[in-house]
mmCIF file of C-alpha atoms in Angstrom:
data_model
loop_
_atom_site.group_PDB
_atom_site.id
_atom_site.type_symbol
_atom_site.label_atom_id
_atom_site.label_comp_id
_atom_site.label_asym_id
_atom_site.label_seq_id
_atom_site.Cartn_x
_atom_site.Cartn_y
_atom_site.Cartn_z
ATOM 1 C CA MET A 1380 -1.674 27.792 3.179
ATOM 2 C CA PHE A 1381 2.280 28.414 4.807
ATOM 3 C CA ASN A 1382 4.616 30.567 2.432
ATOM 4 C CA GLU A 1383 7.773 28.742 2.513
ATOM 5 C CA LEU A 1384 8.869 31.550 0.409
ATOM 6 C CA ALA A 1385 8.423 34.814 2.277
ATOM 7 C CA GLY A 1386 11.478 37.157 2.812
ATOM 8 C CA ILE A 1387 13.016 36.721 -0.887
ATOM 9 C CA SER A 1388 12.328 38.738 -4.334
ATOM 10 C CA PRO A 1389 9.856 38.899 -6.493
ATOM 11 C CA GLU A 1390 13.016 37.591 -8.820
ATOM 12 C CA GLN A 1391 13.888 35.016 -6.552
ATOM 13 C CA GLU A 1392 10.404 33.702 -6.248
ATOM 14 C CA GLN A 1393 9.985 34.205 -9.904
ATOM 15 C CA SER A 1394 12.736 31.908 -10.760
ATOM 16 C CA ILE A 1395 12.298 29.097 -8.381
ATOM 17 C CA HIS A 1396 8.783 29.158 -9.471
ATOM 18 C CA LYS A 1397 9.969 29.051 -13.149
ATOM 19 C CA ALA A 1398 11.981 25.873 -12.024
ATOM 20 C CA ARG A 1399 9.381 23.928 -10.388
ATOM 21 C CA LYS A 1400 6.906 24.522 -13.156
ATOM 22 C CA ARG A 1401 9.001 22.720 -15.527
ATOM 23 C CA ILE A 1402 9.961 19.481 -13.013
ATOM 24 C CA ILE A 1403 6.128 19.106 -12.353
ATOM 25 C CA GLU A 1404 5.583 19.191 -16.324
ATOM 26 C CA SER A 1405 8.009 16.602 -16.707
ATOM 27 C CA ILE A 1406 7.222 14.075 -14.193
ATOM 28 C CA GLY A 1407 3.437 15.060 -15.726
ATOM 29 C CA LYS A 1408 4.206 14.076 -18.867
ATOM 30 C CA ASN A 1409 6.492 10.820 -17.563
ATOM 31 C CA MET A 1410 3.288 9.946 -15.864
ATOM 32 C CA ASP A 1411 1.423 10.327 -18.899
ATOM 33 C CA LEU A 1412 3.665 7.624 -20.016
ATOM 34 C CA TYR A 1413 2.838 4.859 -17.293
ATOM 35 C CA GLY A 1414 -0.530 5.151 -17.564
ATOM 36 C CA ILE A 1415 -1.544 7.769 -15.297
ATOM 37 C CA THR A 1416 -3.538 10.389 -16.011
ATOM 38 C CA LEU A 1417 -2.248 14.317 -17.489
ATOM 39 C CA SER A 1418 -3.813 15.764 -14.578
ATOM 40 C CA THR A 1419 -2.541 13.940 -11.648
ATOM 41 C CA GLY A 1420 1.333 14.469 -13.206
ATOM 42 C CA PRO A 1421 0.835 17.989 -11.959
ATOM 43 C CA LEU A 1422 -0.378 16.950 -9.215
ATOM 44 C CA TYR A 1423 2.009 14.450 -8.179
ATOM 45 C CA GLY A 1424 4.768 17.369 -8.936
ATOM 46 C CA LEU A 1425 3.191 19.777 -7.008
ATOM 47 C CA MET A 1426 3.031 17.817 -3.380
ATOM 48 C CA PHE A 1427 6.667 16.895 -4.323
ATOM 49 C CA PHE A 1428 7.839 20.645 -3.228
ATOM 50 C CA GLN A 1429 6.016 21.001 -0.309
ATOM 51 C CA ASN A 1430 7.692 20.834 2.661
ATOM 52 C CA LYS A 1431 3.938 19.689 4.115
ATOM 53 C CA PRO A 1432 1.596 17.528 4.265
ATOM 54 C CA MET A 1433 -1.819 18.455 2.418
ATOM 55 C CA THR A 1434 -5.450 18.511 1.954
ATOM 56 C CA LEU A 1435 -7.724 17.799 -0.946
ATOM 57 C CA ASP A 1436 -8.781 21.548 0.023
ATOM 58 C CA GLU A 1437 -5.086 22.913 -0.928
ATOM 59 C CA MET A 1438 -4.163 20.893 -3.148
ATOM 60 C CA GLY A 1439 -7.506 22.351 -5.511
ATOM 61 C CA GLU A 1440 -6.544 25.729 -5.060
ATOM 62 C CA ALA A 1441 -3.026 25.684 -5.778
ATOM 63 C CA MET A 1442 -3.914 23.733 -9.075
ATOM 64 C CA GLU A 1443 -7.751 25.438 -9.734
ATOM 65 C CA MET A 1444 -9.498 22.208 -10.139
ATOM 66 C CA SER A 1445 -12.468 20.895 -8.468
ATOM 67 C CA LYS A 1446 -12.207 19.378 -4.963
ATOM 68 C CA THR A 1447 -13.950 15.870 -6.975
ATOM 69 C CA SER A 1448 -10.322 15.467 -9.808
ATOM 70 C CA MET A 1449 -8.304 16.286 -6.711
ATOM 71 C CA SER A 1450 -9.666 13.113 -4.924
ATOM 72 C CA THR A 1451 -9.590 10.642 -8.072
ATOM 73 C CA GLY A 1452 -5.800 12.019 -8.594
ATOM 74 C CA ILE A 1453 -4.462 11.458 -4.791
ATOM 75 C CA ARG A 1454 -6.979 8.001 -4.810
ATOM 76 C CA THR A 1455 -4.503 6.847 -8.339
ATOM 77 C CA LEU A 1456 -1.186 7.773 -6.378
ATOM 78 C CA VAL A 1457 -2.603 6.332 -3.402
ATOM 79 C CA ASP A 1458 -3.667 3.100 -4.613
ATOM 80 C CA LEU A 1459 0.340 3.020 -6.455
ATOM 81 C CA ASN A 1460 2.095 4.127 -3.214
ATOM 82 C CA MET A 1461 3.042 7.232 -4.727
ATOM 83 C CA VAL A 1462 1.402 9.247 -1.923
ATOM 84 C CA ASN A 1463 1.367 8.688 1.544
ATOM 85 C CA LYS A 1464 -2.294 9.515 3.674
ATOM 86 C CA VAL A 1465 -0.558 10.863 7.107
ATOM 87 C CA TRP A 1466 -2.436 12.185 10.166
ATOM 88 C CA GLU A 1467 -1.103 15.232 11.504
ATOM 89 C CA LYS A 1468 -2.607 16.374 15.237
ATOM 90 C CA GLY A 1469 -5.656 18.989 14.939
ATOM 91 C CA SER A 1470 -6.508 18.248 11.520
ATOM 92 C CA ARG A 1471 -9.796 16.532 10.859
ATOM 93 C CA LYS A 1472 -8.891 16.784 7.180
ATOM 94 C CA ASP A 1473 -7.231 13.977 5.379
ATOM 95 C CA LEU A 1474 -3.862 15.066 4.742
ATOM 96 C CA TYR A 1475 -1.547 13.557 2.059
ATOM 97 C CA GLU A 1476 2.754 14.076 0.921
ATOM 98 C CA VAL A 1477 4.202 11.919 -1.048
ATOM 99 C CA GLU A 1478 6.704 9.540 -0.595
ATOM 100 C CA ARG A 1479 10.346 10.935 -1.361
ATOM 101 C CA ASP A 1480 11.834 7.784 -1.891
ATOM 102 C CA TRP A 1481 11.947 7.470 -5.333
ATOM 103 C CA HIS A 1482 13.060 3.757 -5.645
ATOM 104 C CA GLN A 1483 10.790 2.651 -3.575
ATOM 105 C CA THR A 1484 7.933 4.147 -5.786
ATOM 106 C CA PHE A 1485 9.697 3.205 -9.048
ATOM 107 C CA SER A 1486 9.678 -0.576 -7.136
ATOM 108 C CA ASP A 1487 5.869 -0.454 -5.869
ATOM 109 C CA PHE A 1488 4.364 0.507 -9.340
ATOM 110 C CA PHE A 1489 6.011 -1.490 -11.821
ATOM 111 C CA ALA A 1490 5.643 -4.601 -8.879
ATOM 112 C CA ILE A 1491 1.945 -3.703 -9.076
ATOM 113 C CA LYS A 1492 1.965 -3.192 -11.983
ATOM 114 C CA TRP A 1493 3.525 -6.201 -13.064
ATOM 115 C CA ARG A 1494 2.117 -8.285 -10.473
ATOM 116 C CA LYS A 1495 -1.269 -8.630 -12.310
ATOM 117 C CA ALA A 1496 -0.098 -8.794 -15.748
ATOM 118 C CA VAL A 1497 1.997 -11.718 -14.119
ATOM 119 C CA GLU A 1498 -0.311 -12.987 -12.625
ATOM 120 C CA MET A 1499 -3.504 -12.864 -15.468
ATOM 121 C CA ASN A 1500 -1.126 -14.077 -17.788
ATOM 122 C CA LEU A 1501 0.393 -16.807 -16.232
ATOM 123 C CA GLN A 1502 -3.170 -18.711 -14.806
ATOM 124 C CA ALA A 1503 -3.700 -18.021 -18.788
ATOM 125 C CA LEU A 1504 -1.311 -19.021 -20.588
ATOM 126 C CA LYS A 1505 -1.010 -22.588 -17.509
ATOM 127 C CA LYS A 1506 -4.909 -23.504 -18.207
ATOM 128 C CA SER A 1507 -3.889 -22.961 -22.624
ATOM 129 C CA LEU A 1508 -0.955 -25.701 -22.238
ATOM 130 C CA SER A 1509 -3.431 -28.250 -20.273
ATOM 131 C CA GLU A 1510 -6.154 -27.857 -22.313
ATOM 132 C CA LEU A 1511 -3.434 -28.323 -25.835
ATOM 133 C CA LYS A 1512 -1.594 -30.873 -24.252
ATOM 134 C CA GLU A 1513 -5.156 -33.097 -23.353
ATOM 135 C CA LEU A 1514 -5.838 -32.331 -26.784
ATOM 136 C CA SER A 1515 -2.580 -33.993 -27.822
ATOM 137 C CA GLY A 1516 -3.061 -37.021 -25.803
ATOM 138 C CA LYS A 1517 -6.532 -37.490 -26.897
ATOM 139 C CA TYR A 1518 -5.140 -38.082 -30.400
ATOM 140 C CA PRO A 1519 -1.826 -38.507 -30.555
ATOM 141 C CA GLU A 1520 -1.718 -40.644 -34.298
ATOM 142 C CA ASP A 1521 -1.972 -37.502 -35.836
ATOM 143 C CA GLU A 1522 0.766 -35.211 -36.897
ATOM 144 C CA VAL A 1523 -0.354 -32.604 -38.462
ATOM 145 C CA LEU A 1524 -1.993 -31.685 -35.016
ATOM 146 C CA GLN A 1525 1.134 -33.058 -32.975
ATOM 147 C CA SER A 1526 3.129 -30.590 -35.137
ATOM 148 C CA THR A 1527 0.540 -27.481 -34.461
ATOM 149 C CA LEU A 1528 0.033 -28.256 -30.787
ATOM 150 C CA ALA A 1529 4.023 -29.102 -30.379
ATOM 151 C CA SER A 1530 4.871 -25.065 -31.608
ATOM 152 C CA ASP A 1531 2.071 -23.717 -29.864
ATOM 153 C CA MET A 1532 3.304 -25.231 -26.687
ATOM 154 C CA ASP A 1533 6.598 -24.041 -27.446
ATOM 155 C CA LYS A 1534 5.734 -20.819 -27.836
ATOM 156 C CA ILE A 1535 3.985 -21.318 -24.218
ATOM 157 C CA ASN A 1536 6.663 -22.384 -22.367
ATOM 158 C CA GLN A 1537 8.447 -19.641 -22.877
ATOM 159 C CA ALA A 1538 5.907 -17.136 -22.723
ATOM 160 C CA VAL A 1539 5.428 -18.819 -19.176
ATOM 161 C CA SER A 1540 9.555 -18.999 -18.472
ATOM 162 C CA TYR A 1541 9.504 -15.245 -19.198
ATOM 163 C CA TYR A 1542 6.749 -14.507 -16.602
ATOM 164 C CA LEU A 1543 8.724 -17.171 -13.773
ATOM 165 C CA TRP A 1544 11.472 -14.653 -14.745
ATOM 166 C CA LEU A 1545 9.546 -11.316 -14.110
ATOM 167 C CA ASP A 1546 7.879 -12.867 -11.103
ATOM 168 C CA ARG A 1547 11.566 -12.772 -9.525
ATOM 169 C CA LEU A 1548 12.395 -9.731 -10.964
ATOM 170 C CA ILE A 1549 9.343 -8.141 -9.153
ATOM 171 C CA ASP A 1550 10.920 -10.179 -5.732
ATOM 172 C CA ALA A 1551 14.045 -8.340 -6.304
ATOM 173 C CA LEU A 1552 11.953 -4.988 -6.280
ATOM 174 C CA GLU A 1553 9.909 -5.166 -3.711
ATOM 175 C CA SER A 1554 12.510 -7.685 -1.094
ATOM 176 C CA GLY A 1555 15.853 -4.805 -2.188
ATOM 177 C CA GLU A 1556 17.360 -7.177 -3.883
ATOM 178 C CA ILE A 1557 17.519 -5.197 -6.907
ATOM 179 C CA TYR A 1558 19.759 -2.289 -5.402
ATOM 180 C CA ASN A 1559 22.353 -5.485 -4.967
ATOM 181 C CA LEU A 1560 23.072 -5.558 -8.541
ATOM 182 C CA VAL A 1561 21.497 -1.830 -10.092
ATOM 183 C CA PRO A 1562 23.148 0.541 -6.292
ATOM 184 C CA LYS A 1563 21.473 3.519 -6.088
ATOM 185 C CA GLU A 1564 23.107 7.068 -7.185
ATOM 186 C CA PRO A 1565 24.136 8.032 -3.851
ATOM 187 C CA ILE A 1566 22.982 11.848 -3.780
ATOM 188 C CA ARG A 1567 25.272 14.348 -4.768
ATOM 189 C CA PRO A 1568 24.488 17.810 -3.686
ATOM 190 C CA GLU A 1569 25.105 19.261 -7.180
ATOM 191 C CA GLN A 1570 24.759 16.997 -10.158
#
């Protein structure tokens, strides 16, 4: 594997590794908040600092983990559009690199997760609402039932309204329209 740190002093290399390790650990902890395993976070962090695509073997060697573990972690990251499978002339092995646009990674991650929740919950809410309306129609004179159904249907309609709003937010993430409302910060050399 190419050593990008060749030619610098051991002290300089140690400082770089220390800074990178801190970021990799932080990324790993953040990914855990989003339901990504603790071992996958550092894998993403490792790849973040690479200046070229990596094979599963290279990842396994760098992280001292099995190729099977690397494969599982990479599959998760690819499914979430956080890592891309790339092609390199002359290489027979699969190569992977991090998606460098963190705004896109954020948008993809939440769009994927939220879209599933919206579809599943809207389906359940609409089916329940339909069943409750049917029940209401069968017993229009039952005031206790009508009161209970009206309260439940109001709650369900509030939830439907929320999920329709969330669906529009997902659309704004996927289209990039969100950046008209909340512009990206410019990249500054020193923050």
